[in-house]
Structure formats: structure tokens, C-alpha cells
Tab-separated table of C-alpha atoms in Angstrom:
chain	number	residue	atom	x	y	z
B	257	UNK	CA	25.697	196.160	-13.784
B	258	UNK	CA	24.540	194.301	-10.699
B	259	UNK	CA	26.055	191.074	-9.413
B	260	UNK	CA	22.894	189.138	-10.277
B	261	UNK	CA	23.138	190.383	-13.893
B	262	UNK	CA	26.698	189.073	-14.135
B	263	UNK	CA	25.592	185.687	-12.817
B	264	UNK	CA	22.479	185.514	-14.994
B	265	UNK	CA	24.168	186.506	-18.256
B	266	UNK	CA	27.736	185.326	-17.949
B	267	UNK	CA	27.618	182.365	-15.591
B	268	UNK	CA	24.187	180.814	-16.093
B	269	UNK	CA	23.823	181.532	-19.830
B	270	UNK	CA	23.481	178.554	-22.145
B	271	UNK	CA	25.461	177.735	-25.269
B	272	UNK	CA	24.066	179.319	-28.434
B	273	UNK	CA	24.531	178.034	-31.968
B	274	UNK	CA	25.072	180.220	-35.029
B	275	UNK	CA	25.361	179.469	-38.720
B	276	UNK	CA	28.825	179.053	-40.266
B	277	UNK	CA	28.123	182.202	-42.332
B	278	UNK	CA	28.059	184.334	-39.173
B	279	UNK	CA	31.521	183.195	-38.131
B	280	UNK	CA	32.838	183.636	-41.684
B	281	UNK	CA	31.539	187.216	-41.817
B	282	UNK	CA	33.151	188.034	-38.484
B	283	UNK	CA	36.499	186.584	-39.496
B	284	UNK	CA	36.540	188.545	-42.748
B	285	UNK	CA	36.382	191.919	-41.033
B	286	UNK	CA	38.430	191.184	-37.910
B	287	UNK	CA	41.679	193.191	-37.791
B	288	UNK	CA	44.824	191.669	-36.241
B	289	UNK	CA	45.996	193.772	-33.307
B	290	UNK	CA	49.395	194.434	-34.870
B	291	UNK	CA	47.733	195.771	-38.057
B	292	UNK	CA	45.302	198.286	-36.537
B	293	UNK	CA	47.376	201.312	-37.543
B	294	UNK	CA	47.288	200.155	-41.150
B	295	UNK	CA	43.498	199.803	-41.254
B	296	UNK	CA	42.309	202.934	-39.415
B	297	UNK	CA	43.507	205.282	-42.216
B	298	UNK	CA	41.316	203.292	-44.650
B	299	UNK	CA	38.324	203.994	-42.445
B	300	UNK	CA	39.067	207.715	-42.485
B	301	UNK	CA	38.769	207.954	-46.274
B	302	UNK	CA	35.419	209.296	-47.472
B	303	UNK	CA	33.800	206.953	-49.989
B	304	UNK	CA	30.488	206.023	-51.600
B	305	UNK	CA	29.056	202.514	-51.713
B	306	UNK	CA	25.901	201.031	-53.213
B	307	UNK	CA	22.805	200.497	-51.085
B	308	UNK	CA	23.212	196.740	-51.537
B	309	UNK	CA	26.770	197.006	-50.195
B	310	UNK	CA	25.509	199.102	-47.271
B	311	UNK	CA	22.857	196.478	-46.437
B	312	UNK	CA	25.540	193.783	-46.581
B	313	UNK	CA	27.716	195.799	-44.166
B	314	UNK	CA	24.807	196.227	-41.757
B	315	UNK	CA	24.263	192.462	-41.715
B	316	UNK	CA	27.961	191.811	-41.144
B	317	UNK	CA	28.078	194.366	-38.329
B	318	UNK	CA	25.235	192.674	-36.462
B	319	UNK	CA	26.929	189.294	-36.961
B	320	UNK	CA	30.042	190.703	-35.288
B	321	UNK	CA	28.025	192.151	-32.434
B	322	UNK	CA	26.027	188.994	-31.794
B	323	UNK	CA	29.019	186.717	-31.857
B	324	UNK	CA	31.839	188.640	-30.170
B	325	UNK	CA	30.464	191.648	-28.247
B	326	UNK	CA	30.568	191.071	-24.497
B	327	UNK	CA	27.852	193.684	-23.990
B	328	UNK	CA	25.423	192.066	-26.409
B	329	UNK	CA	23.497	189.983	-23.887
B	330	UNK	CA	23.437	192.878	-21.437
B	331	UNK	CA	22.088	195.555	-23.793
B	332	UNK	CA	20.059	193.400	-26.206
B	333	UNK	CA	17.886	190.388	-26.802
B	334	UNK	CA	17.988	188.597	-30.138
B	335	UNK	CA	14.532	189.984	-30.871
B	336	UNK	CA	15.586	193.579	-30.170
B	337	UNK	CA	18.799	193.393	-32.194
B	338	UNK	CA	16.924	191.857	-35.155
B	339	UNK	CA	14.337	194.622	-34.940
B	340	UNK	CA	17.028	197.333	-34.980
B	341	UNK	CA	18.828	195.583	-37.839
B	342	UNK	CA	15.665	195.245	-39.962
B	343	UNK	CA	14.580	198.823	-39.294
B	344	UNK	CA	17.976	200.085	-40.419
B	345	UNK	CA	17.918	197.982	-43.590
B	346	UNK	CA	14.400	199.192	-44.425
B	347	UNK	CA	15.535	202.765	-43.884
B	348	UNK	CA	18.357	202.285	-46.379
B	349	UNK	CA	16.101	200.683	-48.985
B	350	UNK	CA	13.420	203.343	-48.654
B	351	UNK	CA	15.828	206.147	-49.518
B	352	UNK	CA	15.330	205.442	-53.252
B	353	UNK	CA	18.954	206.226	-53.949
B	354	UNK	CA	21.622	204.065	-55.506
B	355	UNK	CA	24.547	205.079	-53.292
B	356	UNK	CA	25.325	206.221	-49.767
B	357	UNK	CA	28.473	207.614	-48.170
B	358	UNK	CA	30.332	205.651	-45.531
B	359	UNK	CA	29.900	208.603	-43.146
B	360	UNK	CA	26.102	208.582	-43.520
B	361	UNK	CA	25.939	204.819	-43.041
B	362	UNK	CA	28.099	205.145	-39.927
B	363	UNK	CA	25.805	207.856	-38.584
B	364	UNK	CA	22.751	205.652	-39.225
B	365	UNK	CA	24.384	202.766	-37.359
B	366	UNK	CA	25.276	204.976	-34.419
B	367	UNK	CA	21.836	206.594	-34.222
B	368	UNK	CA	20.138	203.189	-34.312
B	369	UNK	CA	22.268	201.764	-31.489
B	370	UNK	CA	22.841	204.828	-29.292
B	371	UNK	CA	19.555	204.554	-27.331
B	372	UNK	CA	20.558	201.085	-26.151
B	373	UNK	CA	24.342	201.030	-25.673
B	374	UNK	CA	26.054	203.058	-22.963
B	375	UNK	CA	29.679	202.027	-22.650
B	376	UNK	CA	33.047	203.558	-23.310
B	377	UNK	CA	35.066	201.020	-25.307
B	378	UNK	CA	32.740	200.728	-28.287
B	379	UNK	CA	33.237	203.329	-31.017
B	380	UNK	CA	33.109	203.977	-34.772
B	381	UNK	CA	35.491	205.718	-37.154
B	382	UNK	CA	34.325	206.598	-40.671
B	383	UNK	CA	35.594	209.357	-42.932
B	384	UNK	CA	35.954	212.455	-40.766
B	385	UNK	CA	33.508	211.149	-38.154
B	386	UNK	CA	34.138	209.571	-34.776
B	387	UNK	CA	31.293	208.225	-32.646
B	388	UNK	CA	31.626	206.962	-29.087
B	389	UNK	CA	28.995	205.169	-27.028
B	390	UNK	CA	30.374	206.587	-23.793
B	391	UNK	CA	27.948	208.378	-21.508
B	392	UNK	CA	30.168	209.640	-18.727
B	393	UNK	CA	29.212	211.441	-15.555
B	394	UNK	CA	31.092	214.723	-15.078
B	395	UNK	CA	31.788	216.644	-11.865
B	396	UNK	CA	30.736	220.316	-11.924
B	397	UNK	CA	31.815	222.491	-8.997
B	398	UNK	CA	31.573	226.119	-7.916
B	399	UNK	CA	34.386	228.301	-6.609
B	400	UNK	CA	32.886	228.061	-3.129
B	401	UNK	CA	34.622	225.916	-0.484
B	402	UNK	CA	33.108	225.358	2.962
B	403	UNK	CA	34.406	223.937	6.226
B	404	UNK	CA	32.247	221.858	8.555
B	405	UNK	CA	31.446	223.571	11.858
B	406	UNK	CA	29.368	221.282	14.082
B	407	UNK	CA	26.129	220.843	12.075
B	408	UNK	CA	26.736	223.917	9.945
B	409	UNK	CA	29.128	224.863	7.151
B	410	UNK	CA	31.155	228.062	6.925
B	411	UNK	CA	32.446	229.531	3.655
B	412	UNK	CA	36.266	229.707	3.525
B	413	UNK	CA	36.480	230.454	-0.191
B	414	UNK	CA	33.652	232.510	-1.612
B	415	UNK	CA	32.341	234.110	-4.789
B	416	UNK	CA	30.245	237.171	-5.650
B	417	UNK	CA	27.109	235.672	-4.102
B	418	UNK	CA	28.331	233.631	-1.160
B	419	UNK	CA	30.955	235.529	0.806
B	420	UNK	CA	33.655	234.251	3.171
B	421	UNK	CA	32.346	233.373	6.665
B	422	UNK	CA	28.747	232.953	5.459
B	423	UNK	CA	27.046	230.058	7.266
B	424	UNK	CA	24.934	227.328	5.667
B	425	UNK	CA	22.709	224.861	7.436
B	426	UNK	CA	23.299	221.245	6.478
B	427	UNK	CA	19.857	220.857	4.859
B	428	UNK	CA	20.586	223.811	2.566
B	429	UNK	CA	23.641	222.275	0.882
B	430	UNK	CA	23.694	218.560	1.757
B	431	UNK	CA	22.987	217.562	-1.873
B	432	UNK	CA	25.998	219.525	-3.138
B	433	UNK	CA	28.745	218.583	-0.674
B	434	UNK	CA	31.841	217.005	-2.259
B	435	UNK	CA	34.683	216.294	0.224
B	436	UNK	CA	37.897	218.060	-0.731
B	437	UNK	CA	41.403	218.884	0.464
B	438	UNK	CA	42.084	222.529	1.191
B	439	UNK	CA	45.623	222.743	2.628
B	440	UNK	CA	45.810	226.543	2.199
B	441	UNK	CA	42.920	226.937	4.672
B	442	UNK	CA	43.739	223.995	6.912
B	443	UNK	CA	44.373	224.751	10.583
B	444	UNK	CA	44.420	221.207	11.985
B	445	UNK	CA	44.245	217.606	10.801
B	446	UNK	CA	40.572	217.192	11.634
B	447	UNK	CA	39.323	220.047	9.435
B	448	UNK	CA	36.704	218.848	6.923
B	449	UNK	CA	36.371	220.838	3.704
B	450	UNK	CA	33.828	220.518	0.910
B	451	UNK	CA	33.386	221.799	-2.612
B	452	UNK	CA	29.863	222.756	-3.608
B	453	UNK	CA	29.135	220.761	-6.744
B	454	UNK	CA	27.345	217.935	-8.536
B	455	UNK	CA	28.309	214.725	-10.318
B	456	UNK	CA	25.937	214.447	-13.270
B	457	UNK	CA	25.530	212.754	-16.662
B	458	UNK	CA	24.385	215.981	-18.293
B	459	UNK	CA	26.016	219.376	-18.582
B	460	UNK	CA	25.393	221.646	-15.586
B	461	UNK	CA	25.967	225.406	-15.677
B	462	UNK	CA	24.247	226.473	-12.454
B	463	UNK	CA	22.341	225.122	-9.493
B	464	UNK	CA	20.361	226.863	-6.768
B	465	UNK	CA	21.235	227.281	-3.099
B	466	UNK	CA	18.960	229.395	-0.880
B	467	UNK	CA	17.067	230.460	-4.027
B	468	UNK	CA	20.240	231.884	-5.544
B	469	UNK	CA	21.938	230.570	-8.672
B	470	UNK	CA	25.524	229.550	-8.243
B	471	UNK	CA	27.766	229.151	-11.308
B	472	UNK	CA	29.725	225.950	-11.750
B	473	UNK	CA	32.543	224.712	-13.978
B	474	UNK	CA	33.893	221.301	-14.846
B	475	UNK	CA	36.244	220.249	-12.073
B	476	UNK	CA	39.770	221.344	-13.006
B	477	UNK	CA	41.361	218.039	-12.047
B	478	UNK	CA	39.847	216.571	-15.219
B	479	UNK	CA	42.372	218.725	-17.106
B	480	UNK	CA	45.269	217.734	-14.862
B	481	UNK	CA	48.704	218.543	-16.173
B	482	UNK	CA	51.375	215.898	-15.864
B	483	UNK	CA	53.144	216.473	-12.558
B	484	UNK	CA	56.543	215.245	-13.659
B	485	UNK	CA	58.097	213.556	-16.681
B	486	UNK	CA	60.001	211.216	-14.384
B	487	UNK	CA	58.221	208.012	-13.431
B	488	UNK	CA	59.397	208.061	-9.838
B	489	UNK	CA	60.521	210.978	-7.668
B	490	UNK	CA	61.707	210.386	-4.096
B	491	UNK	CA	61.496	212.986	-1.332
B	492	UNK	CA	62.432	212.882	2.358
B	493	UNK	CA	59.251	211.300	3.676
B	494	UNK	CA	57.246	210.392	0.568
B	495	UNK	CA	57.548	209.249	-3.022
B	496	UNK	CA	55.591	210.224	-6.146
B	497	UNK	CA	55.277	207.586	-8.854
B	498	UNK	CA	53.663	208.643	-12.141
B	499	UNK	CA	51.955	206.138	-14.395
B	500	UNK	CA	50.774	208.293	-17.337
B	501	UNK	CA	49.961	205.303	-19.572
B	502	UNK	CA	49.831	201.515	-19.671
B	503	UNK	CA	49.808	201.477	-23.464
B	504	UNK	CA	53.275	199.945	-23.534
B	505	UNK	CA	54.942	196.972	-25.144
B	506	UNK	CA	54.664	194.022	-22.798
B	507	UNK	CA	58.161	192.677	-22.232
B	508	UNK	CA	60.045	191.458	-19.187
B	509	UNK	CA	62.225	194.563	-18.981
B	510	UNK	CA	59.203	196.866	-18.776
B	511	UNK	CA	57.392	194.591	-16.313
B	512	UNK	CA	60.503	194.496	-14.120
B	513	UNK	CA	60.601	198.300	-14.187
B	514	UNK	CA	57.108	198.469	-12.657
B	515	UNK	CA	57.991	195.793	-10.104
B	516	UNK	CA	61.086	197.753	-9.108
B	517	UNK	CA	59.007	200.901	-8.636
B	518	UNK	CA	56.669	198.929	-6.396
B	519	UNK	CA	59.544	197.708	-4.227
B	520	UNK	CA	60.942	201.236	-3.824
B	521	UNK	CA	57.535	202.628	-2.862
B	522	UNK	CA	56.868	199.793	-0.405
B	523	UNK	CA	59.670	201.106	1.816
B	524	UNK	CA	58.353	204.669	1.942
B	525	UNK	CA	56.152	206.103	4.674
B	526	UNK	CA	53.874	207.807	2.138
B	527	UNK	CA	53.311	206.892	-1.532
B	528	UNK	CA	51.513	208.981	-4.140
B	529	UNK	CA	50.534	206.986	-7.233
B	530	UNK	CA	49.459	209.359	-9.998
B	531	UNK	CA	47.309	207.785	-12.741
B	532	UNK	CA	45.518	210.986	-13.788
B	533	UNK	CA	45.322	211.023	-17.585
B	534	UNK	CA	46.094	207.308	-17.865
B	535	UNK	CA	43.807	206.034	-20.649
B	536	UNK	CA	44.845	202.440	-20.004
B	537	UNK	CA	46.561	199.784	-22.078
B	538	UNK	CA	47.605	196.576	-20.329
B	539	UNK	CA	46.862	195.854	-16.668
B	540	UNK	CA	49.971	193.664	-16.331
B	541	UNK	CA	51.870	196.843	-15.443
B	542	UNK	CA	49.818	197.988	-12.423
B	543	UNK	CA	49.477	194.387	-11.287
B	544	UNK	CA	53.266	193.998	-11.274
B	545	UNK	CA	53.613	197.291	-9.407
B	546	UNK	CA	51.139	196.313	-6.686
B	547	UNK	CA	52.421	192.762	-6.304
B	548	UNK	CA	55.849	194.202	-5.459
B	549	UNK	CA	54.377	197.124	-3.519
B	550	UNK	CA	51.807	195.362	-1.331
B	551	UNK	CA	52.218	191.650	-1.987
B	552	UNK	CA	49.043	191.239	-4.043
B	553	UNK	CA	47.206	192.483	-7.117
B	554	UNK	CA	43.857	191.608	-5.516
B	555	UNK	CA	41.059	193.791	-6.904
B	556	UNK	CA	37.816	191.880	-6.212
B	557	UNK	CA	37.370	191.382	-9.953
B	558	UNK	CA	35.213	188.844	-11.771
B	559	UNK	CA	36.061	188.166	-15.418
B	560	UNK	CA	34.222	186.313	-18.188
B	561	UNK	CA	35.039	186.089	-21.879
B	562	UNK	CA	33.268	184.953	-25.007
B	563	UNK	CA	34.466	181.563	-26.209
B	564	UNK	CA	33.667	180.356	-29.730
B	565	UNK	CA	33.731	176.632	-30.499
B	566	UNK	CA	34.128	176.244	-34.241
B	567	UNK	CA	32.408	173.486	-36.175
B	568	UNK	CA	29.513	172.876	-38.557
B	569	UNK	CA	27.439	175.144	-36.323
B	570	UNK	CA	29.732	177.459	-34.305
B	571	UNK	CA	28.798	177.617	-30.626
B	572	UNK	CA	29.069	180.766	-28.508
B	573	UNK	CA	29.402	180.481	-24.760
B	574	UNK	CA	30.904	182.477	-21.883
B	575	UNK	CA	33.993	181.175	-20.161
B	576	UNK	CA	34.560	182.284	-16.576
B	577	UNK	CA	38.216	183.267	-16.231
B	578	UNK	CA	38.265	184.538	-12.669
B	579	UNK	CA	35.718	184.973	-9.891
B	580	UNK	CA	38.046	186.963	-7.653
B	581	UNK	CA	38.392	184.185	-5.096
B	582	UNK	CA	41.372	182.912	-3.122
B	583	UNK	CA	43.377	186.100	-3.398
B	584	UNK	CA	44.813	187.852	-0.377
B	585	UNK	CA	44.359	191.556	0.098
B	586	UNK	CA	47.421	193.727	-0.294
B	587	UNK	CA	49.252	195.108	2.734
B	588	UNK	CA	51.265	198.319	2.941
B	589	UNK	CA	52.495	199.728	6.232
B	590	UNK	CA	52.532	203.323	5.007
B	591	UNK	CA	49.906	205.678	3.614
B	592	UNK	CA	48.916	205.270	-0.043
B	593	UNK	CA	47.311	208.073	-2.053
B	594	UNK	CA	46.067	207.454	-5.610
B	595	UNK	CA	45.414	210.428	-7.895
B	596	UNK	CA	42.954	209.971	-10.757
B	597	UNK	CA	40.610	211.944	-13.015
B	598	UNK	CA	38.026	211.473	-15.782
B	599	UNK	CA	40.788	210.498	-18.205
B	600	UNK	CA	41.776	207.569	-15.986
B	601	UNK	CA	40.197	204.801	-18.020
B	602	UNK	CA	40.100	201.070	-18.677
B	603	UNK	CA	43.337	199.479	-17.394
B	604	UNK	CA	44.196	202.890	-15.961
B	605	UNK	CA	41.365	202.274	-13.487
B	606	UNK	CA	42.843	198.927	-12.379
B	607	UNK	CA	45.277	200.491	-9.845
B	608	UNK	CA	42.344	202.325	-8.257
B	609	UNK	CA	40.434	199.055	-7.908
B	610	UNK	CA	43.484	197.347	-6.421
B	611	UNK	CA	44.190	200.248	-4.053
B	612	UNK	CA	40.666	199.983	-2.651
B	613	UNK	CA	41.701	196.647	-1.138
B	614	UNK	CA	44.703	198.134	0.666
B	615	UNK	CA	43.897	199.269	4.169
B	616	UNK	CA	43.765	203.040	4.561
B	617	UNK	CA	44.335	203.891	0.883
B	618	UNK	CA	42.929	207.311	-0.063
B	619	UNK	CA	41.720	208.128	-3.593
B	620	UNK	CA	41.827	211.789	-4.650
B	621	UNK	CA	41.268	213.969	-7.724
B	622	UNK	CA	38.129	213.481	-9.777
B	623	UNK	CA	36.021	210.459	-10.644
B	624	UNK	CA	37.544	207.974	-13.070
B	625	UNK	CA	36.184	207.380	-16.560
B	626	UNK	CA	34.085	204.330	-15.827
B	627	UNK	CA	35.428	202.566	-18.904
B	628	UNK	CA	35.978	199.012	-17.844
B	629	UNK	CA	32.905	196.783	-17.926
B	630	UNK	CA	32.990	195.525	-21.518
B	631	UNK	CA	36.634	195.406	-22.540
B	632	UNK	CA	39.647	193.689	-24.103
B	633	UNK	CA	38.614	194.976	-27.508
B	634	UNK	CA	38.898	193.386	-30.901
B	635	UNK	CA	38.966	195.692	-33.919
B	636	UNK	CA	36.898	195.283	-37.061
B	637	UNK	CA	36.436	196.928	-40.456
B	638	UNK	CA	33.302	196.456	-42.549
B	639	UNK	CA	34.199	195.114	-45.986
B	640	UNK	CA	32.492	197.689	-48.219
B	641	UNK	CA	32.258	200.965	-46.288
B	642	UNK	CA	35.531	200.353	-44.389
B	643	UNK	CA	33.853	201.617	-41.209
B	644	UNK	CA	36.228	200.838	-38.317
B	645	UNK	CA	34.795	199.796	-34.953
B	646	UNK	CA	35.795	198.094	-31.695
B	647	UNK	CA	33.947	195.522	-29.596
B	648	UNK	CA	35.016	194.181	-26.219
B	649	UNK	CA	34.917	190.381	-25.942
B	650	UNK	CA	35.481	190.221	-22.176
B	651	UNK	CA	33.356	191.314	-19.247
B	652	UNK	CA	34.949	192.766	-16.115
B	653	UNK	CA	32.751	193.002	-13.044
B	654	UNK	CA	33.716	195.012	-9.968
B	655	UNK	CA	31.479	195.506	-6.976
B	656	UNK	CA	30.360	199.152	-6.728
B	657	UNK	CA	31.624	200.062	-10.213
B	658	UNK	CA	29.199	201.552	-12.726
B	659	UNK	CA	29.966	202.133	-16.398
B	660	UNK	CA	30.242	205.873	-17.015
B	661	UNK	CA	30.382	206.736	-13.295
B	662	UNK	CA	33.689	205.034	-12.558
B	663	UNK	CA	35.417	205.137	-9.194
B	664	UNK	CA	34.476	208.025	-6.916
B	665	UNK	CA	37.335	209.784	-5.075
B	666	UNK	CA	37.452	210.112	-1.318
B	667	UNK	CA	38.462	213.743	-1.884
B	668	UNK	CA	37.668	215.835	-4.984
B	669	UNK	CA	40.350	218.339	-6.032
B	670	UNK	CA	39.471	221.406	-8.112
B	671	UNK	CA	42.974	222.067	-9.383
B	672	UNK	CA	44.899	221.258	-12.576
B	673	UNK	CA	47.777	220.032	-10.425
B	674	UNK	CA	46.165	217.663	-7.905
B	675	UNK	CA	49.534	216.149	-6.945
B	676	UNK	CA	50.753	219.573	-5.858
B	677	UNK	CA	47.648	220.046	-3.672
B	678	UNK	CA	48.228	216.608	-2.187
B	679	UNK	CA	51.884	217.383	-1.443
B	680	UNK	CA	50.844	220.531	0.447
B	681	UNK	CA	48.347	218.450	2.401
B	682	UNK	CA	51.002	215.841	3.235
B	683	UNK	CA	53.371	218.552	4.507
B	684	UNK	CA	50.700	219.526	7.051
B	685	UNK	CA	49.639	216.078	8.259
B	686	UNK	CA	53.068	214.423	8.390
């Protein structure tokens, strides 16, 4: 999403009226947050419903999407959503059958919407099926690592085709250069190493260099193992703090724990914050950490949310919560490293965004999930089929953040233990 799209849709948009029936339908299938675990098992039961019930569920689903989906005005117009809705209803009626399974209805819904929606928070659960609207980019890399030598690149780790010490010209590999850390081959602090790879939204098995196919694999950091069960581990000249999840109960004791970690790290020369594998939860926790660590949770974030004014004709409008103004950037006198990977998602990506506003911070690992544009989800269950789904009712806009692409690391690490690679690197540079 571009800045002008945020302004056009979420700042300049006008109030829109809906019928009371729309709001009633939405309320009937909205699930209280504390009851989600009770409702999901209902959605996983296979069941049959009548075609009339299926049509009713389709209408209710589109009511929910129009009224409380923060991505609605980005992915759709009213005309387009009505067209998709009517086409789906006609498809159901033309089947000349009396009943349909909840799984088949869920599949029809997903197939109808998938060409238009590309975001990571929205998903369906029905019977044994799970459908996600995520379309993530994935990093694919070879086993070859090169070091920059003037305007050329020399192989320091090779494979069967490209041997050690082979030289590449920049034009031959410039499209495949991903900066990396290679402490095992490092001779001095200024050495620049690169993986040969691609960041793509489709599966890649090979690519060609000098008319030769080179095999690639998904970057190993995406499968990063947890470095340590302890949240914080102090060493002589650096500290490692692990934040494996923010899906925690929000209470003062837990918030104080993150603040205390931030204070400890603020006094260290080097801090490694590991959020690889952090699927998110509540961003209060990283914000508390960074406020204590660097004096600010500034992350250049703009936030809008859907606001419903109830009445004879409910009114939908967007309320601007925060435009990212009047916040100071964080300061830290040491060196901050943040470790992330493709499983770093939603609120798990917040510490990366915050770190980008701390001078000299270095982001390593793999790209983050890119799950953070349409968020703060509400859960729903359709009344007849019991299809469970989630819709974000807030919009989060970061400069230079793209849904599915996420945050790009300064250094890509092709290792299941990126923290260990980083520690070796720190032992050389410090």
C-alpha cells in the first residue's frame, strides 16, 4: 500500500450508511475474543446444510466484510463485492442440489475471493480445511557464497558447478546478490559476503548464471531453531534477549518483565534481540521493551480503525488513531542486532519496525512475514455452516512495508541458528 492509498481510503473517505439488518447479521456471528477456543472446534466439524442456508451464510459473510474488514475499501468496490457475491449465490443455486457441505461452501468462498485479497490475517476454517489469503515472498538461495573483490566477486563457498576461487563479474550475478554474514571466511571487518539467491512470490528451484543452472533451497533461517529457552542471556560484552512470542496475557507483571529486559539491555555494548519465529500477539510487549531500552517506541506507524455509529441507519467511518507524529526516535549507545525470519509476523514485526528508527540498528536473518497491514482481528462464525473466519478492523501503515514482502534484512543468514552465526560475527568485530 502506498501513502496516497492510505490517505485516500482511510483519511479522506466519507461516512457510509448501511441498513440495520447488516449490523444485526454481523453481531450475530461475531465471536467474543475470550470464547474463540470454544467456537473453532465447531467450525472443524463436517456438516451439511441446505442451499438456502448456504445462500444466507454467503450474504452474512459479505455483510461482515463490508462493515468490519479494514481491507475492504482497499481490495474492493461495492460494485465488485456485489458482483462476486451474486456470482457465488448463482453458482450455488445452479447446482440443482438440496444440500452442500460446509467444506465445499468454504472452498467456494475462498476461490471467489482469492483473486482479489492478498493479506495474511484473513483466513477460513471449515471441517478439515484451512484457507489463508497470505501470498508471501520466500527467499531461495544456493550453497554458493561470494566475497566482493573490487568490481568482481570470488567464490568462497562453492558447489559442484561453481568452485571455490571462481570469479564472477558484477553484471553476471548482480540480480542474485543477497548480503550475508560469513564469519567462518571473514578475514577483516570490511569483508563483504553475498549469498546467491532470489526473493520471490513463487517457488524457485533453479536459476541460471553464465548459462548454467544453479540449484536453490528455501533459506534455512526460515526454519530457525529457538536459540535458548531463557528470555535473556548475558555474556561479557553482549546480551541475547529472546522474544519467541507476544501471544501473552497482558498484565502489569508481564509488561514490567519486558521493561526490565529493556533496561538491562540498554546498559550493554551489544544487544541481540531474537524475534525469529515470533508469530505476534500484542505489541504492548515490544513497545515496553523499547521504551525502557531506547527511550521510545517510535516506529513511524500510521493507524486507522473502522468505527461504527449505531442508529436507525448504522454509519461506517474510519477513525484515525495515530499518524506517527510527535514521537522522538529511540537512542541506544551500543550496537543493536535484530534477528527475524518468515515466521516473524504481525506484532512480531513491530520490534523490527521500531529498531529501524534506532541509529545503527542491523536487521539479520530472513525477511519477515509481511503480516501487518490489515490487523487487530475480530473472529466470526457463520450461523449455518459454522465456517470460522477472521477479519482485521484496523489498518497499520508503515513506510516501505509491503504485505507479503515484510521487512528485508540487512544481512540474510542461511543457517537454522542465525543467532549462533551472529555471535561468531560479533566475536570477530568486537
